[in-house]
């Protein structure tokens, strides 16, 4: 009976665990939808800003513009890596993959002779790199799981101040690019200096979360190329430097926001997939344990019958 009780307790524990993982999967799925809606809401502003910069570049040319934010022949001695992870686990290999990619990039840059430090976002990255004595410039925690423009602006202002003060000569962000609900890829993207050439390219994609046959899925769509926003007869009263100094910080904050949105969508999708797998495993384990319990119970009943029969035969 003790063995039966142990199996019964384990079945109960597995079923309770499955309830938790299923609830976490549903929460992650709902938040993925919110992340999708946020991307779609911020897309019009991002597209318009990108096209304005494209038209300014075609009309004026950025080569002669004296803006410290643009790609130029500034000697690079110090490079800052902005690493984006989550504050929590239970999302498969999401955090581990980002951290591994950041370590690889750090080693590559150090091997080329650059001085490298880090700006860390998320408790997982902070805990990992702090315990290993990496040079850390700043840390950010407690961010919303669905990023906001206010948070992106605060981080962009911090990074921009370091770049303009020549404390760092180049800023790269390591984040996870969202591909679909079951696939994401850690990538490295340059934030500063800015190079607005070819932004909003024709192969840029956005994702839309859909429901098909009762199951979640993702469809991607190409960004539609709009007509030029600026007409050829436009006359600018401001100098190119004034226009760029006003628009480029917005472009930087928008690039950072899109990276955070991609990372958030990847984390939520990874958590949803991990919890779905955990729920399936718990269901299979509960089924196996139930079979074991029935077999053990049948064996116990058979043993009791044999004991009764044997006792009756001995008395006769």
Phi, psi and omega in degrees: 000328180298321179294320177298318180295321179296317179295318180296320178294322180291322177299316179297319180295318180295319179294321176295320177297320179296322177300320180293312182295325178292320177296319179294325177295317180294321178296316179297321179296319178295321181287329175298321177298318177297319178297320177297314180298323179294318177301316181293328179287323182275347182301315182301318179295317180298316180296315181295317179297318180297318182290326176297316178295322177299316180292322176297319179296318181289327182277321188250325187082133181265356186297321183268359182284133182264076179237127182292348182276342184276158176298126183210182182271051177275127180299136182256117176243321182241133180236134179252130176259122175263109187256126184248113173232185179263167176275341184233165178262216181056040178224040178065222181265018184303302183294318182297321181293319178295315181297319179297319179293323178293320178296319178298314181295320178300314180294321179299313183291320177296322178294335177273001175094009180273154170273125187236135170226181188225147165244120190251136177237122181105139183295328182297315179291319181298314180297316184294307187283333176293318180293342181252014171059039172284148177291118184244125181273318181201161178224151177224129177224172176071022179284155177297145180291333170254104190301150178244160179294329179296316178296318179297321179295319179297315180292318179298319179296321179296313181293320181295321179297319178295322182289316182291332178277004180064018174290332173221151185255348181203139180235125177240144179248133177251112182217177182255120179276129181284127177252302173203186186295340182243008183214135175210163187219123175292130183227163176242128181228139178280126176265314180225140357290156182282147173224087185283018177285131173073019178288160183053052183290164185291339181265009176294139184236151170238154181251149175230126178278129183230166175241123181227121181057037177078006181238146180286147177207176181228135170238145181249152179224146179284149175285129181282132178281118180270168175292156179306135183284336182249129180280154184299335183268012177292140177242129181259126177279326180280159176282160177304324180296320179295318179295316182292320180296336178274323187269324186296320175299324176296319179296319178298313180297323180291320177299318179294319179298317180295323177295318179294322178295318177298316181296319180296316178297321179294317179297314181294320178295320178295320178294319180297317179294317180296317180290327176295316177296320179296320178296317178296318179295320179295320178297316179294320180293320179296322178295316179296317180294325178296319176297317178298320179296317180296320178295316180294321179294319178296320179295322179294318179296317178299318180296320179294319178298316180297321179295318178296313180299316180296322178293319179295321180294323181291322179289329179284000000 
